[in-house]
Structures are given as structure tokens and as C-alpha cells.
Short mmCIF file of C-alpha atoms and ligand atoms in Angstrom, two decimals:
data_model
loop_
_atom_site.label_atom_id
_atom_site.label_comp_id
_atom_site.label_asym_id
_atom_site.label_seq_id
_atom_site.Cartn_x
_atom_site.Cartn_y
_atom_site.Cartn_z
CA MET Q 1 2.00 13.02 22.09
CA LYS Q 2 1.45 9.48 23.23
CA ILE Q 3 0.98 5.83 22.29
CA LEU Q 4 -1.83 3.71 23.74
CA GLN Q 5 -1.64 -0.09 23.76
CA GLU Q 6 -4.72 -2.31 23.78
CA PRO Q 7 -5.41 -6.00 23.21
CA PHE Q 8 -6.83 -6.68 19.73
CA GLY Q 9 -7.97 -10.26 20.21
CA GLU Q 10 -6.16 -13.48 19.41
CA LEU Q 11 -5.24 -15.31 16.28
CA LYS Q 12 -4.45 -19.05 16.55
CA GLY Q 13 -3.74 -18.55 20.25
CA GLN Q 14 -1.44 -15.60 19.65
CA ALA Q 15 -2.34 -12.31 21.32
CA ILE Q 16 -2.58 -9.35 18.94
CA THR Q 17 -1.94 -5.81 20.18
CA ALA Q 18 -3.18 -2.50 18.82
CA TYR Q 19 -0.96 0.58 19.11
CA THR Q 20 -2.62 3.97 18.81
CA MET Q 21 -0.35 6.95 18.21
CA VAL Q 22 -1.95 10.26 19.17
CA ASN Q 23 -0.54 13.71 18.38
CA ASN Q 24 -1.27 17.09 19.99
CA GLN Q 25 -3.66 18.03 17.16
CA GLY Q 26 -5.92 15.09 18.00
CA MET Q 27 -4.94 12.94 15.04
CA GLU Q 28 -4.77 9.19 15.70
CA VAL Q 29 -3.16 6.30 13.83
CA THR Q 30 -3.83 2.75 15.02
CA ALA Q 31 -1.70 -0.17 13.86
CA ILE Q 32 -1.70 -3.81 14.99
CA ASP Q 33 1.22 -6.23 15.14
CA TYR Q 34 -0.62 -8.64 12.80
CA GLY Q 35 0.58 -7.69 9.29
CA CYS Q 36 1.64 -4.20 10.52
CA ILE Q 37 -1.94 -3.38 9.59
CA ILE Q 38 -3.04 0.23 9.92
CA THR Q 39 -6.60 -0.21 11.12
CA LYS Q 40 -7.54 3.44 11.50
CA ILE Q 41 -6.32 6.95 10.69
CA THR Q 42 -8.32 9.92 11.89
CA ALA Q 43 -7.79 13.19 10.03
CA PRO Q 44 -9.55 16.55 10.30
CA ASP Q 45 -11.94 17.85 7.65
CA ARG Q 46 -12.15 21.57 6.80
CA ASN Q 47 -14.19 22.18 9.96
CA GLY Q 48 -11.67 20.38 12.14
CA THR Q 49 -13.81 17.24 12.56
CA PHE Q 50 -11.64 14.14 12.95
CA GLU Q 51 -12.92 11.05 11.15
CA ASN Q 52 -11.43 7.77 9.99
CA VAL Q 53 -10.04 7.87 6.43
CA VAL Q 54 -8.94 4.25 5.80
CA LEU Q 55 -10.69 0.90 5.38
CA GLY Q 56 -10.21 -1.37 8.35
CA PHE Q 57 -11.82 -3.72 10.84
CA ASP Q 58 -12.16 -3.77 14.62
CA THR Q 59 -11.44 -7.50 14.98
CA VAL Q 60 -8.49 -9.60 13.91
CA ASP Q 61 -10.84 -12.39 12.76
CA GLU Q 62 -12.27 -10.13 10.09
CA TYR Q 63 -8.74 -9.41 8.84
CA ALA Q 64 -7.99 -13.13 8.69
CA LEU Q 65 -11.29 -13.88 6.93
CA HIS Q 66 -11.90 -11.10 4.45
CA SER Q 67 -9.16 -8.59 4.10
CA PRO Q 68 -7.91 -7.68 0.61
CA TYR Q 69 -4.72 -6.48 2.32
CA PHE Q 70 -6.48 -3.56 4.09
CA GLY Q 71 -3.78 -1.36 5.65
CA ALA Q 72 -1.15 -4.11 5.65
CA VAL Q 73 2.51 -4.19 4.79
CA VAL Q 74 2.81 -6.43 1.74
CA GLY Q 75 5.95 -8.36 0.88
CA ARG Q 76 8.47 -9.92 0.51
CA PHE Q 77 7.49 -8.86 -2.98
CA ALA Q 78 4.54 -6.49 -3.44
CA GLY Q 79 2.66 -6.87 -6.72
CA ARG Q 80 2.84 -9.74 -9.16
CA ILE Q 81 5.61 -12.08 -10.32
CA ALA Q 82 4.68 -13.79 -13.59
CA GLY Q 83 4.41 -17.58 -13.50
CA ALA Q 84 5.22 -17.51 -9.76
CA GLU Q 85 8.87 -18.29 -10.45
CA PHE Q 86 12.14 -16.55 -11.08
CA GLU Q 87 15.81 -17.20 -11.57
CA LEU Q 88 18.46 -15.53 -9.48
CA GLU Q 89 22.22 -16.13 -9.80
CA GLY Q 90 21.56 -19.27 -11.84
CA LYS Q 91 19.07 -20.82 -9.41
CA LYS Q 92 15.37 -21.22 -9.99
CA TYR Q 93 12.90 -20.30 -7.24
CA LEU Q 94 9.28 -21.40 -7.11
CA LEU Q 95 6.65 -19.28 -5.39
CA ALA Q 96 2.98 -19.74 -4.51
CA LYS Q 97 0.59 -19.34 -7.44
CA ASN Q 98 -1.98 -17.32 -5.54
CA ASP Q 99 -3.30 -15.18 -8.41
CA ASN Q 100 -4.25 -16.74 -11.77
CA GLY Q 101 -1.10 -18.87 -11.89
CA ASN Q 102 1.01 -15.89 -10.87
CA HIS Q 103 2.43 -14.79 -7.53
CA LEU Q 104 0.87 -11.86 -5.66
CA HIS Q 105 1.91 -9.83 -2.61
CA GLY Q 106 4.40 -12.30 -1.14
CA GLY Q 107 2.31 -15.47 -1.36
CA LEU Q 108 -0.02 -17.46 0.86
CA GLN Q 109 1.39 -16.17 4.11
CA GLY Q 110 3.03 -12.91 3.17
CA PHE Q 111 4.11 -10.11 5.48
CA ASP Q 112 0.44 -9.12 5.86
CA LYS Q 113 -0.42 -12.41 7.60
CA ILE Q 114 2.26 -12.81 10.24
CA VAL Q 115 2.66 -11.40 13.73
CA TRP Q 116 5.50 -8.88 14.03
CA ALA Q 117 7.53 -7.91 17.10
CA ALA Q 118 6.79 -4.35 18.20
CA GLU Q 119 8.54 -1.57 20.10
CA THR Q 120 7.40 1.95 20.84
CA VAL Q 121 9.42 5.16 20.78
CA GLU Q 122 8.08 8.38 22.27
CA LYS Q 123 9.73 11.73 21.55
CA ALA Q 124 8.55 15.31 22.12
CA ASP Q 125 7.59 15.97 18.49
CA ALA Q 126 6.89 12.45 17.20
CA VAL Q 127 5.83 8.99 18.33
CA SER Q 128 6.70 5.73 16.58
CA VAL Q 129 5.92 2.05 16.54
CA VAL Q 130 8.73 -0.11 15.17
CA PHE Q 131 7.67 -3.53 13.87
CA SER Q 132 10.27 -6.16 13.04
CA TYR Q 133 10.22 -9.58 11.45
CA LEU Q 134 12.79 -12.10 10.29
CA SER Q 135 11.55 -13.81 7.15
CA LYS Q 136 13.45 -17.10 7.03
CA ASP Q 137 15.43 -18.41 4.07
CA GLY Q 138 12.94 -20.34 1.89
CA GLU Q 139 9.83 -18.76 3.45
CA GLU Q 140 7.17 -18.51 0.72
CA GLY Q 141 9.90 -19.72 -1.66
CA TYR Q 142 12.19 -16.70 -1.42
CA PRO Q 143 15.93 -17.10 -0.87
CA GLY Q 144 17.78 -15.60 2.10
CA ASN Q 145 16.99 -14.71 5.69
CA PHE Q 146 15.49 -11.27 5.30
CA ASP Q 147 15.31 -9.07 8.37
CA LEU Q 148 12.85 -6.20 8.02
CA LYS Q 149 11.90 -3.28 10.23
CA VAL Q 150 8.85 -1.16 9.50
CA THR Q 151 8.53 2.10 11.42
CA TYR Q 152 5.29 4.06 11.64
CA THR Q 153 5.87 7.58 12.95
CA LEU Q 154 3.19 10.16 13.64
CA THR Q 155 4.38 13.78 13.80
CA ASP Q 156 2.65 16.83 15.18
CA ASP Q 157 2.16 18.14 11.60
CA ASN Q 158 -0.40 15.39 10.95
CA GLU Q 159 2.11 13.37 8.98
CA LEU Q 160 2.42 9.59 9.07
CA GLN Q 161 5.89 8.45 8.02
CA VAL Q 162 6.37 4.84 7.00
CA SER Q 163 9.94 3.65 6.70
CA TYR Q 164 11.36 0.25 5.87
CA THR Q 165 14.90 -1.04 6.53
CA GLY Q 166 15.94 -4.55 5.60
CA GLU Q 167 18.96 -6.80 5.25
CA THR Q 168 19.50 -10.22 3.77
CA ASP Q 169 22.19 -12.89 4.12
CA GLN Q 170 21.71 -14.09 0.52
CA THR Q 171 20.71 -12.41 -2.74
CA THR Q 172 16.92 -12.02 -2.79
CA LEU Q 173 14.05 -9.94 -4.19
CA VAL Q 174 12.52 -7.13 -2.15
CA ASN Q 175 9.57 -4.88 -2.88
CA VAL Q 176 7.48 -3.79 0.07
CA THR Q 177 4.70 -1.27 0.45
CA ASN Q 178 1.74 -0.35 2.61
CA HIS Q 179 -1.62 -1.39 1.22
CA SER Q 180 -3.93 1.14 2.92
CA TYR Q 181 -7.21 1.89 1.18
CA PHE Q 182 -7.93 5.61 1.59
CA ASN Q 183 -11.32 7.23 1.60
CA LEU Q 184 -11.15 10.89 2.57
CA SER Q 185 -14.92 11.37 2.90
CA GLY Q 186 -14.62 10.30 6.57
CA GLU Q 187 -16.17 7.12 8.04
CA LEU Q 188 -16.83 5.86 4.47
CA LYS Q 189 -19.70 8.26 3.89
CA ARG Q 190 -19.16 8.22 0.12
CA ASP Q 191 -17.10 6.15 -2.33
CA ILE Q 192 -13.87 7.50 -3.86
CA LEU Q 193 -15.18 8.20 -7.39
CA ASN Q 194 -15.21 11.95 -6.85
CA HIS Q 195 -11.80 12.03 -5.19
CA GLN Q 196 -9.41 14.16 -7.22
CA LEU Q 197 -5.90 12.75 -7.76
CA THR Q 198 -2.81 14.61 -8.95
CA LEU Q 199 0.25 12.53 -9.87
CA LYS Q 200 3.62 13.67 -11.14
CA SER Q 201 3.82 10.88 -13.67
CA ASP Q 202 4.23 10.82 -17.47
CA GLN Q 203 4.18 7.06 -17.90
CA PHE Q 204 2.49 3.96 -16.57
CA LEU Q 205 3.05 0.25 -17.10
CA GLU Q 206 0.92 -1.58 -19.64
CA LEU Q 207 -0.66 -4.69 -18.11
CA ASP Q 208 -1.86 -7.94 -19.64
CA PRO Q 209 -5.33 -9.33 -18.78
CA HIS Q 210 -3.91 -10.96 -15.63
CA LEU Q 211 -2.48 -7.60 -14.57
CA ILE Q 212 1.12 -8.64 -15.30
CA PRO Q 213 3.32 -5.91 -16.86
CA THR Q 214 3.86 -6.50 -20.59
CA GLY Q 215 7.16 -4.61 -20.41
CA GLU Q 216 5.80 -1.54 -22.24
CA PHE Q 217 5.81 1.91 -20.69
CA LEU Q 218 2.77 3.83 -21.97
CA SER Q 219 2.46 7.61 -22.13
CA VAL Q 220 -0.33 9.13 -20.05
CA GLU Q 221 -0.90 11.79 -22.72
CA ASN Q 222 -4.52 12.05 -23.89
CA THR Q 223 -5.75 9.27 -21.61
CA ALA Q 224 -7.55 9.00 -18.29
CA PHE Q 225 -4.10 8.03 -16.91
CA ASP Q 226 -3.00 11.66 -17.17
CA PHE Q 227 -3.22 12.90 -13.57
CA ARG Q 228 -0.60 15.62 -14.04
CA ASN Q 229 -3.15 18.42 -13.71
CA GLY Q 230 -5.46 16.49 -11.44
CA ARG Q 231 -8.49 14.39 -12.40
CA LYS Q 232 -11.32 12.56 -10.73
CA ILE Q 233 -11.13 8.79 -10.31
CA ILE Q 234 -14.50 8.43 -12.03
CA ASP Q 235 -12.82 9.43 -15.34
CA GLY Q 236 -10.96 6.11 -15.39
CA VAL Q 237 -14.11 4.18 -14.52
CA GLN Q 238 -15.95 5.69 -17.47
CA ALA Q 239 -13.00 5.63 -19.90
CA GLU Q 240 -12.96 3.41 -22.98
CA HIS Q 241 -9.18 2.89 -22.75
CA PRO Q 242 -8.49 -0.89 -22.86
CA GLN Q 243 -6.17 -0.54 -19.84
CA ASN Q 244 -8.95 1.01 -17.73
CA ILE Q 245 -11.37 -1.71 -18.82
CA LEU Q 246 -8.86 -4.50 -18.11
CA ALA Q 247 -8.32 -3.12 -14.59
CA GLY Q 248 -12.02 -3.84 -13.91
CA LYS Q 249 -13.06 -0.32 -14.95
CA GLY Q 250 -10.65 1.88 -13.12
CA TYR Q 251 -7.00 1.61 -12.25
CA ASP Q 252 -4.67 -1.13 -11.04
CA HIS Q 253 -1.47 0.26 -12.53
CA PRO Q 254 2.08 1.23 -11.59
CA PHE Q 255 2.76 4.89 -12.46
CA LEU Q 256 6.39 6.00 -12.80
CA LEU Q 257 7.01 9.07 -10.68
CA THR Q 258 8.89 11.96 -12.29
CA GLU Q 259 9.65 13.49 -8.92
CA ASN Q 260 10.34 12.23 -5.41
CA GLN Q 261 9.66 13.94 -2.12
CA GLY Q 262 8.13 16.95 -3.90
CA GLY Q 263 4.37 16.65 -3.48
CA GLU Q 264 4.21 13.99 -6.21
CA ILE Q 265 0.91 12.41 -5.13
CA VAL Q 266 -2.03 14.52 -3.95
CA LEU Q 267 -5.50 13.13 -3.21
CA GLU Q 268 -8.34 15.53 -2.46
CA ASP Q 269 -11.95 15.22 -1.43
CA GLU Q 270 -13.71 18.49 -2.23
CA GLU Q 271 -16.74 17.82 -0.05
CA SER Q 272 -14.92 17.17 3.24
CA GLY Q 273 -12.00 19.42 2.30
CA ARG Q 274 -9.46 16.71 3.21
CA VAL Q 275 -6.18 16.52 1.29
CA LEU Q 276 -3.65 13.71 1.49
CA THR Q 277 -0.16 14.44 0.15
CA VAL Q 278 2.06 11.41 -0.34
CA GLU Q 279 5.81 11.77 -0.80
CA THR Q 280 8.15 8.86 -1.36
CA ASP Q 281 11.66 7.87 -2.37
CA GLN Q 282 10.25 4.96 -4.40
CA LEU Q 283 10.19 5.09 -8.19
CA ALA Q 284 6.55 4.18 -8.69
CA VAL Q 285 3.10 4.20 -7.17
CA VAL Q 286 0.47 1.57 -7.90
CA LEU Q 287 -2.95 3.17 -8.05
CA TYR Q 288 -5.58 0.53 -7.26
CA THR Q 289 -9.17 1.75 -7.21
CA GLY Q 290 -10.66 -1.31 -5.53
CA SER Q 291 -12.36 -2.69 -8.63
CA GLN Q 292 -12.00 -6.25 -7.32
CA MET Q 293 -13.82 -5.52 -4.06
CA THR Q 294 -17.02 -7.33 -4.82
CA GLY Q 295 -18.37 -7.51 -1.30
CA GLY Q 296 -20.10 -10.11 0.83
CA TYR Q 297 -18.87 -8.48 4.03
CA SER Q 298 -18.89 -5.10 5.75
CA VAL Q 299 -16.29 -2.66 6.95
CA ARG Q 300 -17.40 -1.20 10.29
CA GLY Q 301 -21.01 -1.52 9.22
CA VAL Q 302 -20.53 -0.33 5.62
CA PRO Q 303 -21.10 -3.06 3.01
CA VAL Q 304 -17.95 -3.49 0.94
CA ARG Q 305 -18.28 -2.53 -2.69
CA ARG Q 306 -16.09 -1.45 -5.56
CA TYR Q 307 -14.54 2.02 -5.30
CA LEU Q 308 -15.03 2.19 -1.54
CA GLY Q 309 -11.35 2.97 -1.14
CA LEU Q 310 -8.22 3.47 -3.20
CA CYS Q 311 -4.64 2.36 -2.65
CA LEU Q 312 -1.52 4.39 -3.36
CA GLU Q 313 1.16 1.70 -3.14
CA THR Q 314 4.58 3.35 -3.35
CA GLN Q 315 7.11 0.76 -4.51
CA GLY Q 316 9.46 -0.62 -7.17
CA LEU Q 317 8.06 -2.16 -10.36
CA PRO Q 318 6.16 -5.45 -10.22
CA ASP Q 319 7.66 -8.42 -12.06
CA SER Q 320 10.94 -6.50 -12.44
CA ILE Q 321 12.89 -9.77 -12.32
CA HIS Q 322 11.47 -10.72 -15.74
CA HIS Q 323 12.17 -7.37 -17.41
CA ALA Q 324 15.83 -6.47 -17.79
CA HIS Q 325 14.96 -2.84 -18.60
CA PHE Q 326 13.01 -2.35 -15.34
CA PRO Q 327 14.99 -1.03 -12.37
CA SER Q 328 16.06 -4.01 -10.31
CA SER Q 329 14.45 -5.16 -7.05
CA ILE Q 330 17.36 -7.42 -6.15
CA LEU Q 331 18.89 -7.05 -2.69
CA LYS Q 332 22.31 -8.56 -2.02
CA LYS Q 333 24.04 -9.60 1.17
CA GLY Q 334 25.77 -6.59 2.72
CA GLU Q 335 23.34 -4.10 1.17
CA THR Q 336 20.57 -2.37 3.10
CA PHE Q 337 17.08 -2.02 1.67
CA GLU Q 338 15.65 1.36 2.58
CA SER Q 339 12.39 3.01 1.65
CA MET Q 340 10.38 5.90 3.07
CA THR Q 341 6.90 7.23 2.31
CA LYS Q 342 5.19 10.14 4.06
CA TYR Q 343 1.42 10.65 4.19
CA ARG Q 344 0.49 14.19 5.21
CA PHE Q 345 -3.13 15.01 6.04
CA GLY Q 346 -4.28 18.58 5.48
CA VAL Q 347 -7.28 20.52 4.23
CA LEU Q 348 -8.12 22.42 1.03
C1 FUC W 1 -3.60 -4.48 -5.43
C2 FUC W 1 -3.77 -4.88 -6.84
C3 FUC W 1 -4.30 -6.18 -7.08
C4 FUC W 1 -5.06 -6.87 -6.02
C5 FUC W 1 -4.80 -6.42 -4.63
C6 FUC W 1 -5.83 -6.72 -3.63
O1 FUC W 1 -2.30 -4.22 -5.08
O2 FUC W 1 -2.67 -4.63 -7.66
O3 FUC W 1 -4.85 -6.35 -8.34
O4 FUC W 1 -6.35 -7.03 -6.28
O5 FUC W 1 -4.21 -5.24 -4.46
#
């Protein structure tokens, strides 16, 4: 197994580097130090043909210009915070209103838009790239110096492990995830409408028209949100459920996971035979079916359109700070934030 390093252009005079982890099966994962963005993942289809299964660009300029968080680590707080403000230990904090008067994915210059320090680790059965960043007290309005490490590890079982470890010197909010858009057809040959998803989840969060949680947990029973026995993404696009319609015909919802690290998220593409199994220690996964991707640019020659990829954002609950009954996303001084998600690529 090995890691290749290559220049990936410059952004505002800063050199960007691409790290490609390669395992003995021939699988490759490329990540850049700008936004910890995963630009490419090659995975075998049922005939053993390796093709790229995520949306990404080959130049950093395209990321800076167009990217709806393709492959990036989002934070300090992934998802939305209503009104772009919150109170913590009696103090009010104001954040960027970058989404309909609300705060989204860490603000104007979130973790997806900064250059991280990188280190590589090579072992016999796994290779890793460790990205680190110190988000200063007050950056994007958040309190506390928050030190975060993101480790991408590729194993010889075609598994990509993403782990996060963070510490703060003041009470703050933390919710981080990876925002990869998957498309298992290979090289974006088809959209994701016929991808089959299985989720161990009985409940999802109700959203208001600006995609802010109302505070209600809805049952998946008898809706297109019931993925417990597997269903195609197209079901939610065609569904009359007001929550599917409000998400731009599809899904943009946090699902509460009933199990962790037990095959809780499985995405399949019948035609290529590819299967992605996602396992996490996080309590929820946001399923976003790319309904806001209206286009005007291309991804490696493929015009961007809705449903070209889907995100499986493992994380805590959005806007948790405004809902006392949601599990907290508060991190205090002396505590360590830890999170791990594994993406295993196999075949049917
Ligand atoms: C997802 C969604 C959002 C948004 C963004 C690009 O996480 O929850 O609605 O459009 O990504």
C-alpha cells in the first residue's frame, strides 16, 4: 500500500497538495489539503472494474468557484443553526447568515474552505492522511480555539475510515461530517435515482420550509422515508409527502439511527453491482439527494444536475442548540470530541 503526493494547483498563492492512498486491491482515494476534500474514490464493480464513485473536480479553482461542499469536511457545525445565532453559558454568539437568514455548514469560510496541515502514515495493512487545523476563538463567530484532526485511512479491505478528534479551550459547538456525494454507477454514468438505500432508522426530523428542524421526530412508517427494508431514491422524488416536496422533491433530512457500527447504512447500485456500507458512531445521518444542484457547471465533463449524487452525512442533529430534547452538540474544555465513520466498498 502506498500514498502518492502531487501538486493540485494554488489558491490565493497557497500551494494545494493531493494525496492519493492506494491499496493492494487497486482501490484509490484522493484527498486534498484544501477543505480535506475527497476528490476521487475508485471502487470495483461486479466485474472488478475500478471507477470513480464520488463527485469531484480536478482543479482547486473549480472547488473555490462551484462546489456545493463536494467531498469536503464541513464544520465547525455541519447543518443549519436557526437565525444564525445561539446562546451558550449566558453569552450570545452571532454567526454568518449564509442560508436564508440561517447559518449553514460552518459559515462563509467553514472547514471546507481552508487549507489544512497534512501528514502521512504508512503501515503494512493501512495508509492514512492526517489533516489538522486550529480554528481560532471567534472564527466564523464560534467561541473557543478548536483544534481538529481528521484522519482518512484506506485499508486493504476496500474500506475508507474517517475519524475526527478535537479539543477546545472554551465551551463551543461541534458537529462535523464529510460531505461526499456518492454515485455508484461509476464515472457518473447514471444519476442516483435507481440507487437502493437501506437505513436502520425508525424516525427522521421534520423540517420547516427553510430546512430547519421543527423539533418533531416523525415516524418513517408508511412513508417514502421508510428505508428499513431498502427502497429506491426515486420513491422520495415521486412521493406526495410534504417533507419530500419541501426537500425539493427528494430528501434533505436527518435520520436517527437505531444501530451503530452494524451495517446501518447500505447503498446499492444494481446495474454496476457496487455496494457501499457505511458504519458510524454518530447518532444520525443526513440523506441529501442533491435536489439543489441546479447546474451551470460540469463535473469532469458531466453537466451538473439534480440527483447526480447523494450525501450520507453522519453527524449529530442540526440546530440542536435550540432544541433542549435533542442530544447536545456542546463540547467543553477538557473533553475530547471523537467521531468515526467507515465506508466499505463491496459488490452485490
Ligand atoms: C446538505 C444539505 C443542504 C445543502 C447542502 C449543500 O448538507 O442539508 O440543504 O444544500 O448540503
